Short mmCIF file of C-alpha atoms in Angstrom, two decimals:
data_model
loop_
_atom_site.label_atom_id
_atom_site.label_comp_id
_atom_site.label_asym_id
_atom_site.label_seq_id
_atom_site.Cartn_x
_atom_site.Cartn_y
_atom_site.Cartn_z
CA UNK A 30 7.33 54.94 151.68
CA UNK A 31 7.86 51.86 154.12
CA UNK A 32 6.09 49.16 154.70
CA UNK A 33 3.23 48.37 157.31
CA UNK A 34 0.85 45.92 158.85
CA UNK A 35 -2.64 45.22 157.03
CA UNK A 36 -1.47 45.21 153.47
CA UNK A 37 1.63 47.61 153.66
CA UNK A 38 3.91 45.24 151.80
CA UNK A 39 1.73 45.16 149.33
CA UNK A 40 1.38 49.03 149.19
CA UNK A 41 4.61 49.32 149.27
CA UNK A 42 5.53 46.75 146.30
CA UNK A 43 3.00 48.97 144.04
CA UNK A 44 4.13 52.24 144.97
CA UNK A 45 7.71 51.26 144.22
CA UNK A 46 6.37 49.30 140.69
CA UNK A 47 4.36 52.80 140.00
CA UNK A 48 7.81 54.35 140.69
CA UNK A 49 10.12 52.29 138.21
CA UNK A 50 7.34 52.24 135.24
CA UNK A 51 7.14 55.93 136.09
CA UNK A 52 11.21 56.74 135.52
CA UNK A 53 11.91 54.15 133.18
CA UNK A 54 8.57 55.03 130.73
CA UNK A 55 10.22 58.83 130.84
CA UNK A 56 14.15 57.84 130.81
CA UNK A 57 14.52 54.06 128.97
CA UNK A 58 16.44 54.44 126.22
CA UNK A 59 17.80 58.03 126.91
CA UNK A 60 21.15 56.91 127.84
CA UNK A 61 21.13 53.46 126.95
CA UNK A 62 24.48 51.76 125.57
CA UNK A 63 26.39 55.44 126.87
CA UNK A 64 26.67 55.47 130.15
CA UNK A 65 28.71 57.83 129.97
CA UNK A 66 26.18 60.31 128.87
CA UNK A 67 24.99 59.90 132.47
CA UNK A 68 28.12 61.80 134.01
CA UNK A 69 31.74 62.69 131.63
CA UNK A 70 34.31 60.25 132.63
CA UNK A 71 37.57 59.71 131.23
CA UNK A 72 37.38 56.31 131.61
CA UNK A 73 39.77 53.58 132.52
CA UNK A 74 41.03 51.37 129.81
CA UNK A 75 43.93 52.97 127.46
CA UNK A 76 43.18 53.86 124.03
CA UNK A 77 44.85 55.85 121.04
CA UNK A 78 47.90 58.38 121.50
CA UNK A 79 47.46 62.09 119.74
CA UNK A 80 49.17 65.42 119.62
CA UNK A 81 49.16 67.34 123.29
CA UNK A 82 46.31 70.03 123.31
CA UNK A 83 46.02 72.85 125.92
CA UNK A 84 43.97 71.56 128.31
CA UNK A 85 45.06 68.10 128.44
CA UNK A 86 45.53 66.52 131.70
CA UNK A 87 49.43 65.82 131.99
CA UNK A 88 48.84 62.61 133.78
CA UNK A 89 48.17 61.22 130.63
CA UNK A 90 51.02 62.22 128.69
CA UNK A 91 52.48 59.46 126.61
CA UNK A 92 56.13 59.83 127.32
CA UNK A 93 57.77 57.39 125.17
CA UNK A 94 55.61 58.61 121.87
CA UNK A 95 56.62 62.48 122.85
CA UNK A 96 60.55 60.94 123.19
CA UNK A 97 60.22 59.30 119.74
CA UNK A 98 58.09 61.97 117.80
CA UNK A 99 59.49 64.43 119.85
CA UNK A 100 56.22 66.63 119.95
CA UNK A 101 54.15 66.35 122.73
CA UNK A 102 51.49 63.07 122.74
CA UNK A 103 48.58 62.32 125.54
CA UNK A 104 46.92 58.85 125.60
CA UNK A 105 43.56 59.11 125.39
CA UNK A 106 41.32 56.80 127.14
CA UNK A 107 38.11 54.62 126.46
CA UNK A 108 35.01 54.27 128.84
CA UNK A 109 35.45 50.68 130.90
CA UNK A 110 32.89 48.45 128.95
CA UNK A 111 31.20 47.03 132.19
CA UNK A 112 30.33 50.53 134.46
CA UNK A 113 29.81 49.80 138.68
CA UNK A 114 27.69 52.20 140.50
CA UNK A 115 28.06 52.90 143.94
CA UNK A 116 24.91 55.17 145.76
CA UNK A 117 25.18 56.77 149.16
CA UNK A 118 22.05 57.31 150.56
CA UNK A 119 21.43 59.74 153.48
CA UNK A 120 18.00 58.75 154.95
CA UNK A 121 18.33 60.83 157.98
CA UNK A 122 14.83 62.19 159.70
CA UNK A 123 15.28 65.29 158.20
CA UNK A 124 14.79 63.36 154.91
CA UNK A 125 11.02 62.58 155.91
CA UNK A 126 9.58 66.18 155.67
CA UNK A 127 7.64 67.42 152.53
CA UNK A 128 5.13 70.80 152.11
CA UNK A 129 4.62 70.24 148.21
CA UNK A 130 3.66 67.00 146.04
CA UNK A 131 5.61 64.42 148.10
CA UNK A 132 8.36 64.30 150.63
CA UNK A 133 11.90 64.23 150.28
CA UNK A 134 12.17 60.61 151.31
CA UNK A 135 10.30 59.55 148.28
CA UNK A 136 12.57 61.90 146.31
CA UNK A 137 15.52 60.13 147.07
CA UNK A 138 13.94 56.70 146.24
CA UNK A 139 12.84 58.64 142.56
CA UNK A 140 16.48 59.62 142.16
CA UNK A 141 18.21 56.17 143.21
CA UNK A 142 15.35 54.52 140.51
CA UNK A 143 16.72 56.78 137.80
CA UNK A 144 20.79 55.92 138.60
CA UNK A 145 19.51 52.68 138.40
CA UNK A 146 17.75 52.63 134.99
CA UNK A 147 20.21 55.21 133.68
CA UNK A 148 23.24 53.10 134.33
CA UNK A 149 21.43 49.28 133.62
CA UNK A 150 22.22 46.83 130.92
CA UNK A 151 25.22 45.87 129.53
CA UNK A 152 27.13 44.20 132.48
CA UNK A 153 26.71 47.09 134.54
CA UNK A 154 26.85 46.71 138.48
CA UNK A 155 24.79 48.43 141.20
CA UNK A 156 25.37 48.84 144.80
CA UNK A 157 24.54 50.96 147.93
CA UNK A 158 25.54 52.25 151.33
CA UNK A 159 23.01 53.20 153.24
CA UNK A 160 22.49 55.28 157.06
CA UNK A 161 19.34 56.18 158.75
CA UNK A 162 21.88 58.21 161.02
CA UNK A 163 22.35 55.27 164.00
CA UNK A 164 22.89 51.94 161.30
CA UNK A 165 24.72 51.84 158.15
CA UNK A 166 23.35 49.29 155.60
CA UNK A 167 25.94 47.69 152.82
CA UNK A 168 24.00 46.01 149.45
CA UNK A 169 26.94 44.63 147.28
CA UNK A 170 27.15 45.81 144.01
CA UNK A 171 25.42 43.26 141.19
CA UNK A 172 24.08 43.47 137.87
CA UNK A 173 20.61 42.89 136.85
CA UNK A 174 17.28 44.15 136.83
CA UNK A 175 15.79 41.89 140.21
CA UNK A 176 19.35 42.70 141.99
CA UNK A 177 18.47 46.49 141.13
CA UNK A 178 14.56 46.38 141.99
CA UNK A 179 15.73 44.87 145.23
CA UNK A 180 18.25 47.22 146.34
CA UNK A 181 15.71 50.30 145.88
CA UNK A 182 13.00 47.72 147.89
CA UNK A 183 15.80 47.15 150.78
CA UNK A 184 16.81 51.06 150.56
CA UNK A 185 12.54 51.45 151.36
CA UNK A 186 12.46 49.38 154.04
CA UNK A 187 15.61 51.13 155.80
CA UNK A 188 13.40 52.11 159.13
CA UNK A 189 13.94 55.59 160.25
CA UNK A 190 15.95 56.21 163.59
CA UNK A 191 14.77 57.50 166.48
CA UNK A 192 14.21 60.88 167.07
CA UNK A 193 17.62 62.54 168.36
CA UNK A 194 20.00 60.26 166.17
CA UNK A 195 21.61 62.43 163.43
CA UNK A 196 22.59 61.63 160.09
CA UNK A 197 26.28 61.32 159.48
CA UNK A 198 26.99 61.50 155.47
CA UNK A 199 30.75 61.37 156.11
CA UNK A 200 30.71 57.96 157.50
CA UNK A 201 28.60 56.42 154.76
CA UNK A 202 30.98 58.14 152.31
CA UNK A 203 34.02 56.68 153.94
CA UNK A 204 32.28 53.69 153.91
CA UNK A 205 32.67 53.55 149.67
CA UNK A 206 36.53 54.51 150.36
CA UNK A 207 37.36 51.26 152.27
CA UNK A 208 38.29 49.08 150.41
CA UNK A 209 38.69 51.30 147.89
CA UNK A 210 36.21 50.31 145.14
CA UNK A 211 36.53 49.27 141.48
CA UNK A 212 36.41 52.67 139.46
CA UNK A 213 32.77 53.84 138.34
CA UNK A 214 30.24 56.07 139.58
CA UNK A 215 29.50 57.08 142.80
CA UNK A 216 26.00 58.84 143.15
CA UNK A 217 25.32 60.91 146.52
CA UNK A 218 22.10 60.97 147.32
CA UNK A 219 20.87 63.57 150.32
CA UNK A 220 19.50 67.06 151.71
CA UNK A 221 22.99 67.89 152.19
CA UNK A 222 21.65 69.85 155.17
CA UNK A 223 23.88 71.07 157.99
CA UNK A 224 27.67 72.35 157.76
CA UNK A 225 29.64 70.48 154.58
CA UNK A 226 31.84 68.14 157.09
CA UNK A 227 31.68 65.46 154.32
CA UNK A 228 33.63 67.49 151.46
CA UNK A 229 37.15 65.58 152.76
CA UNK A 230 35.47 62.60 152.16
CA UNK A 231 33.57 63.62 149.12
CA UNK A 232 36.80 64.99 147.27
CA UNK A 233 39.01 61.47 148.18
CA UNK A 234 36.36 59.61 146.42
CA UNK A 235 36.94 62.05 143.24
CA UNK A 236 40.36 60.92 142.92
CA UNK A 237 38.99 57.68 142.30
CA UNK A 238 35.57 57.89 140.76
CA UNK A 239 33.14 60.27 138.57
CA UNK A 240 30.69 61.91 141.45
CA UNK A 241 27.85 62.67 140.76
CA UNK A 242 25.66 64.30 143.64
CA UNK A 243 21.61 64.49 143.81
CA UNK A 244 20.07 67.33 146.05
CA UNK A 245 16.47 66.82 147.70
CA UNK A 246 14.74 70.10 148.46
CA UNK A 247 11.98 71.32 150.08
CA UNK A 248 10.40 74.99 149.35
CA UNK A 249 9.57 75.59 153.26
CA UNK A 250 13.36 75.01 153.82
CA UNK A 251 14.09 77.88 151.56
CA UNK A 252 11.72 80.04 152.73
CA UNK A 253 8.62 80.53 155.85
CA UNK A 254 5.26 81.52 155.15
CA UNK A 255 3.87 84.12 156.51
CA UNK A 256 1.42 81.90 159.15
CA UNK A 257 2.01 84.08 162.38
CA UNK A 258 3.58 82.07 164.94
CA UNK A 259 4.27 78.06 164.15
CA UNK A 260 7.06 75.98 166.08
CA UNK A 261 10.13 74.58 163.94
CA UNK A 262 11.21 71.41 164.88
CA UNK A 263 14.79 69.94 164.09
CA UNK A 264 13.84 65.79 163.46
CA UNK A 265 17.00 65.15 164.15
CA UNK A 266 17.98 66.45 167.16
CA UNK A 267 14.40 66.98 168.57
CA UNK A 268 14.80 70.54 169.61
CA UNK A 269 12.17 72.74 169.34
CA UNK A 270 11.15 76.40 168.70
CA UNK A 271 8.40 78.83 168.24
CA UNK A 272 8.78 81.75 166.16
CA UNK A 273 6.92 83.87 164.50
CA UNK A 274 7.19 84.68 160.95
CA UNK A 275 7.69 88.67 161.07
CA UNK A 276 8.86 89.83 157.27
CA UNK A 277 12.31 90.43 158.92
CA UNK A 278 12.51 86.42 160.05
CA UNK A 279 10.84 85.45 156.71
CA UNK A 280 14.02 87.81 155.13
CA UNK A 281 16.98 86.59 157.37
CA UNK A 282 15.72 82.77 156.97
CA UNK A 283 15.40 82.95 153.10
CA UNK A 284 18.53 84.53 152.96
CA UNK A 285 20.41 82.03 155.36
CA UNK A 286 18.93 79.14 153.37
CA UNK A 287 20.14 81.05 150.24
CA UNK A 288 23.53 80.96 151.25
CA UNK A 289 23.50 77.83 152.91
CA UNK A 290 22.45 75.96 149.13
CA UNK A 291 24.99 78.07 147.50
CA UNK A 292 27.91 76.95 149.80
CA UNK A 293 26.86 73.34 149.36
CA UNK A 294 26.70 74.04 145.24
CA UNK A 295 29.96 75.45 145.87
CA UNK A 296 31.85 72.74 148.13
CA UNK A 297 30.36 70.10 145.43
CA UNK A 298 31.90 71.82 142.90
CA UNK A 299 35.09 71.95 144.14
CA UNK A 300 34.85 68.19 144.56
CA UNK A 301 34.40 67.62 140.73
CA UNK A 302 30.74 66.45 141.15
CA UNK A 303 27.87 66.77 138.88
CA UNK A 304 25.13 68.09 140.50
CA UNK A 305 21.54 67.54 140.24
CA UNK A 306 18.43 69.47 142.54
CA UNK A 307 15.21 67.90 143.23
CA UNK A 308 12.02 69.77 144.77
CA UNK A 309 9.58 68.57 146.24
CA UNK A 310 7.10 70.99 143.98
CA UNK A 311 8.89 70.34 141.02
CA UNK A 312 8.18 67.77 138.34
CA UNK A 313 11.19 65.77 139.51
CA UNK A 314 11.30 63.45 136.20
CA UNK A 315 11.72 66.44 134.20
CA UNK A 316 14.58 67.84 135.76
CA UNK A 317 16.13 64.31 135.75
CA UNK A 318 16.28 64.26 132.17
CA UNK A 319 16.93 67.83 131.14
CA UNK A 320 19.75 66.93 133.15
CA UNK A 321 20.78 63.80 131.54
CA UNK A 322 20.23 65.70 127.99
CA UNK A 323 22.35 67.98 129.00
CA UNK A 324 25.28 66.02 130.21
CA UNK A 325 24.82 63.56 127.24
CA UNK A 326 25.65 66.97 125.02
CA UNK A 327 28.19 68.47 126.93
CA UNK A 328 30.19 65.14 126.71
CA UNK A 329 29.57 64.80 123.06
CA UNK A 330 30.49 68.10 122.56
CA UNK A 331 33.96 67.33 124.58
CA UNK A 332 34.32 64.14 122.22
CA UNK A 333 33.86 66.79 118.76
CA UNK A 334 36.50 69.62 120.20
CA UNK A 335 39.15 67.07 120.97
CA UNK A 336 38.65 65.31 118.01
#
């Protein structure tokens, strides 16, 4: 989705309109006032002290309360009225590939749409850092709904590097760690293809912020059809093979991308993020919200038990 000569602007400003109406028609009002509903955050302003509960983090332990009660007390903590959003967006080459409905390019632009519209309103600031793989593109973080529709416009218009150049997630990442940002939400939009270099990175940005982590997949990258002999290409190194799909390749390449997704699930995990899969031959709107339902419950449910 990028613009073009004869009318592409124009394209371009309607497919990204059809886009927004698209999300927000499906998600305004979901999560509205509760940003927090978006992704569980223990927020940053104090708030009441209460009896220590198993589970409680012991960083919040009230000390002087526990001295003069002399039972255990934690401080709980309120959600910062005013919530800024950080999103690091991988568009890499390997982002512009798609077998199914639409490519994975568009997905990420559907995804960054929905942090927008999930986390708008009430003083709330967006921003972006953003790599093609050879330039890395800063949009400050502001509030509003024409600061928002022209960060996803800019994040369109990001042209795609030349064949060769390969994406590098860990340097966008560490790009949101210096200077360190104003606590919030940092959304990590990419394939997450390749070896997990960026889980350092990922996991200092947990100490910091509430991570939450969108996936873009494509069904041929989880499994070959059985077409006889095809050449692979790698967009972002330019190398090139042919193969043919014999049911043993079809086996050991579904079962390499099998494990591959798993250890990615798994390294994101261990960095505290939420984590979110879109497919190309899914109904990607659909899993967005059963998504946002479910983390909207799952923190209310937190709020009833501790209560």
């Amino acid at each position: 989705m990028t613009a073009g000569p004869d009318g592409g602007q124009a394209r371009l400003e309607a497919s990204l309109r059809t886009l927004e109406l698209t999300v927000r028609r499906r998600l305004d009002g979901l999560l509205q006032g509760n940003h927090t509903g978006l992704l569980p955050g223990p927020g940053g302003e104090p708030g009441e002290a209460r009896a220590y509960q198993p589970g409680d983090d012991v960083r919040r332990m009230d000390w002087s309360v526990t001295a003069r009660t002399t039972t255990p007390h934690v401080r709980d903590t309120v959600a910062d009225r005013e919530l800024e959003t950080w999103v690091a967006v991988d568009l890499s080459r390997s982002l512009d590939f798609g077998t199914a409905g639409t490519d994975k390019r568009h997905l990420v632009l559907a995804g960054l749409t929905a942090v927008a519209v999930l986390t708008a309103g009430g003083g709330n600031r967006l921003g972006a850092v953003v790599s093609n793989g050879a330039d890395i593109l800063r949009l400050p973080a502001r509030g509003g709904l024409v600061h928002a529709r022209g960060l996803v416009r800019r994040v369109a218009t990001t042209p795609v590097a030349e064949e060769g150049v390969r994406g590098d997630l860990t340097a966008v990442l560490d790009q949101l760690r210096r200077p360190p940002r104003r606590r919030g939400l940092v959304a990590v939009l990419s394939d997450f293809l390749g070896e997990p270099v960026w889980e350092r990175s990922l996991r200092a940005l947990s100490g910091r912020h509430d991570l939450l982590a969108i996936e873009v997949v494509d069904p041929r990258e989880l499994e070959l059809p059985d077409v006889g002999t095809v050449v692979l290409a790698d967009p972002e190194t330019g190398r090139q093979r042919e193969v043919t799909t014999t049911p043993l390749l079809r086996r050991e390449f579904a079962a390499a991308a099998s494990a591959h997704r798993d250890r990615v699930a798994q390294v994101l995990r261990r960095c505290g993020a939420a984590h979110l899969t879109l497919r190309t031959d899914r109904d990607w709107v659909a899993d967005i919200v059963r998504f946002a339902v479910a983390r909207r419950h799952a923190w209310a449910g937190a709020g009833r038990s501790s209560a």
